[in-house]
Amino acid sequence: MESAIVVKPPIINVAAICGSLRKASFNHSLIRSAIDLSKQSVEGMSIQYVDLSPLPMLNTDLEIDGKYPPAVEAFRQKILQSDCFLFASPEYNYSVTAPLKNAIDWASRPPNVWADKAAAIVSAGGGFGGGRSQYVLRQCGIYVDLHFVNQPEFFLNVFEAPSRFDDEGNLIDPQAKERLKSVLLALKVLTLRLKAK
């Protein structure tokens, strides 16, 4: 009797990018929680955090003989090798942070390594929960040819419910975790759809 062949779903490689460099930021917590969820309840998805802190500020004088600085090249390779992206985007002055915009610009230098890939955005903060930064990020994504998940959206107002995180900064709110999982599942669906083209 022949044994059944089990076909495993393809592994989607997700680059997780946080616009805050502060290690204790709530947006870093969202990335950590997404990584945990991908291991526990989102089959076929591997999320790797990509640190933006080594990147120099964009300066095309640093491009010598068609080559980028080592930290920039390492970052661009991580973006190139990823199937899709998860952005955790805090809101500074109604916009995205300088480190995040800098990273987008470096990876868009020729050849643009963002192009034709799926992306999702989550954010945590006060006021609108980082929502306005998401809309600015979507505008940037149009030019660099990213395909964003439109629904569900994920904004988390940490002032309305500070108990959403524990003392160590871990996301503990069950409803927020479920919403975050929904974003990951939508990102997976969109990524597979784009890869099937």
C-alpha positions as MATLAB code, in Angstrom:
seq = 'MESAIVVKPPIINVAAICGSLRKASFNHSLIRSAIDLSKQSVEGMSIQYVDLSPLPMLNTDLEIDGKYPPAVEAFRQKILQSDCFLFASPEYNYSVTAPLKNAIDWASRPPNVWADKAAAIVSAGGGFGGGRSQYVLRQCGIYVDLHFVNQPEFFLNVFEAPSRFDDEGNLIDPQAKERLKSVLLALKVLTLRLKAK';
ca = [
       0.000    0.000    0.000;
       1.433    3.337   -1.083;
       1.700    6.080    1.501;
      -0.020    9.373    0.790;
       2.198   12.219   -0.318;
       1.854   15.210    1.958;
       2.366   18.523    0.188;
       3.353   21.286    2.538;
       2.277   24.828    1.706;
       5.067   27.125    0.537;
       6.804   29.153    3.207;
       6.269   32.874    2.785;
       9.269   34.900    3.935;
       8.160   38.140    5.564;
      10.513   41.020    6.347;
       9.196   42.831    9.430;
      10.236   46.476    9.569;
       9.654   48.798   12.504;
       9.747   52.557   12.028;
      10.843   53.098   15.625;
      14.441   52.488   16.672;
      13.454   52.482   20.350;
      13.629   48.902   21.620;
      10.778   49.412   24.102;
       8.407   50.864   21.507;
       4.877   49.481   21.235;
       5.478   49.014   17.513;
       8.403   46.700   18.232;
       5.982   44.812   20.471;
       3.595   44.385   17.556;
       6.418   42.884   15.485;
       7.321   40.481   18.296;
       3.705   39.462   18.654;
       3.390   38.924   14.893;
       6.461   36.672   14.960;
       4.929   34.643   17.808;
       1.602   34.363   15.989;
       3.322   33.204   12.798;
       4.893   30.341   14.745;
       1.713   29.373   16.571;
      -1.266   29.917   14.316;
      -0.355   31.159   10.821;
       0.905   28.184    8.866;
       3.404   28.709    6.068;
       4.714   32.109    7.162;
       8.157   32.954    8.497;
       8.686   36.494    9.831;
      12.158   37.953   10.283;
      12.757   41.306   11.934;
      14.945   43.655    9.893;
      16.816   46.277   11.932;
      16.958   49.757   10.387;
      19.450   51.245   12.856;
      22.631   50.430   10.842;
      21.433   52.380    7.797;
      23.136   55.722    7.148;
      20.962   58.624    6.098;
      20.385   58.584    2.362;
      23.175   60.345    0.544;
      23.875   59.392   -3.047;
      27.504   60.463   -2.561;
      27.808   57.177   -0.655;
      27.065   55.276   -3.868;
      30.510   54.644   -5.323;
      31.046   52.902   -8.659;
      27.464   51.665   -8.612;
      27.847   50.104   -5.164;
      26.077   50.890   -1.924;
      27.582   51.051    1.592;
      27.772   47.559    3.192;
      24.916   48.206    5.641;
      22.695   49.444    2.822;
      23.568   46.504    0.577;
      22.834   44.033    3.396;
      19.462   45.692    3.965;
      18.632   45.706    0.258;
      19.441   41.983    0.027;
      17.054   41.208    2.890;
      14.320   43.167    1.133;
      15.057   41.510   -2.205;
      14.947   38.006   -0.723;
      11.643   38.577    1.086;
       8.296   37.652   -0.401;
       6.401   40.426    1.384;
       6.623   42.977    4.175;
       5.058   43.784    7.523;
       5.533   47.422    8.538;
       5.008   48.594   12.105;
       4.716   52.330   11.587;
       4.542   54.761   14.503;
       3.266   58.255   13.774;
       5.556   61.276   14.156;
       4.051   64.659   13.292;
       1.242   63.138   11.202;
       3.750   61.136    9.161;
       6.141   58.179    9.065;
       9.386   58.267   11.014;
      12.695   59.380    9.517;
      14.292   55.901    9.857;
      11.409   54.269    7.990;
      11.367   56.818    5.166;
      15.147   56.504    4.906;
      14.867   52.715    4.568;
      12.179   53.003    1.904;
      14.347   55.403   -0.077;
      17.519   53.281    0.136;
      15.710   50.147   -1.030;
      14.081   52.048   -3.886;
      17.428   53.075   -5.378;
      18.113   51.261   -8.680;
      17.150   48.535   -8.918;
      14.059   49.054   -6.753;
      13.898   45.944   -4.530;
      10.404   46.675   -3.150;
       8.720   46.291   -6.519;
       5.600   44.199   -7.063;
       5.435   42.697   -3.571;
       2.717   42.606   -0.941;
       2.821   44.582    2.295;
       0.734   45.136    5.402;
       0.892   47.897    8.000;
       0.181   47.860   11.723;
       0.687   50.663   14.207;
       0.342   51.513   17.875;
       0.348   54.919   19.487;
      -1.805   57.685   20.887;
      -4.550   59.657   19.199;
      -5.376   57.750   16.042;
      -3.157   54.815   16.982;
      -0.614   55.707   14.313;
      -3.228   55.717   11.565;
      -2.068   58.855    9.781;
       1.415   57.395    9.342;
      -0.148   54.436    7.565;
      -1.704   56.659    4.926;
       1.605   58.422    4.286;
       3.311   55.038    3.995;
       0.693   53.911    1.495;
       1.451   56.985   -0.635;
       5.163   56.100   -0.640;
       4.232   52.544   -1.560;
       2.463   53.656   -4.721;
       5.685   54.949   -6.225;
       7.868   52.017   -5.134;
       5.224   49.571   -6.450;
       4.127   47.925   -3.214;
       0.716   46.252   -3.013;
      -0.788   46.953    0.399;
      -3.403   44.917    2.205;
      -6.431   47.222    2.367;
      -8.522   45.269    4.857;
      -8.315   44.641    7.716;
      -6.651   47.783    9.033;
      -4.825   47.697   12.367;
      -4.512   50.816   14.537;
      -3.997   50.440   18.290;
      -4.577   53.398   20.609;
      -2.400   52.568   23.607;
      -3.730   55.462   25.723;
      -7.311   54.198   25.630;
      -6.283   50.806   26.963;
      -2.789   50.759   28.485;
      -3.470   47.222   29.732;
      -3.033   45.970   26.174;
       0.662   45.473   26.977;
       2.253   43.930   30.047;
       5.116   45.459   32.054;
       7.657   43.971   29.650;
       5.943   45.479   26.620;
       4.342   42.283   25.338;
       0.960   42.494   23.634;
      -1.533   40.691   25.879;
      -4.895   41.983   24.616;
      -6.679   38.935   23.079;
      -8.783   41.046   20.697;
      -5.741   42.945   19.444;
      -3.901   39.665   18.912;
      -6.825   38.316   16.907;
      -6.883   41.465   14.767;
      -3.127   41.179   14.228;
      -3.558   37.558   13.169;
      -6.210   38.666   10.657;
      -3.713   41.112    9.128;
      -1.118   38.337    8.788;
      -3.623   36.017    7.127;
      -4.639   38.753    4.676;
      -0.969   39.408    3.909;
      -0.468   35.716    3.232;
      -3.435   35.587    0.840;
      -2.290   38.677   -1.086;
       1.307   37.423   -1.293;
       0.247   34.063   -2.713;
      -2.052   35.775   -5.192;
       0.764   38.016   -6.463;
       3.230   35.116   -6.653;
       0.733   33.091   -8.699;
       0.612   35.722  -11.451;
];
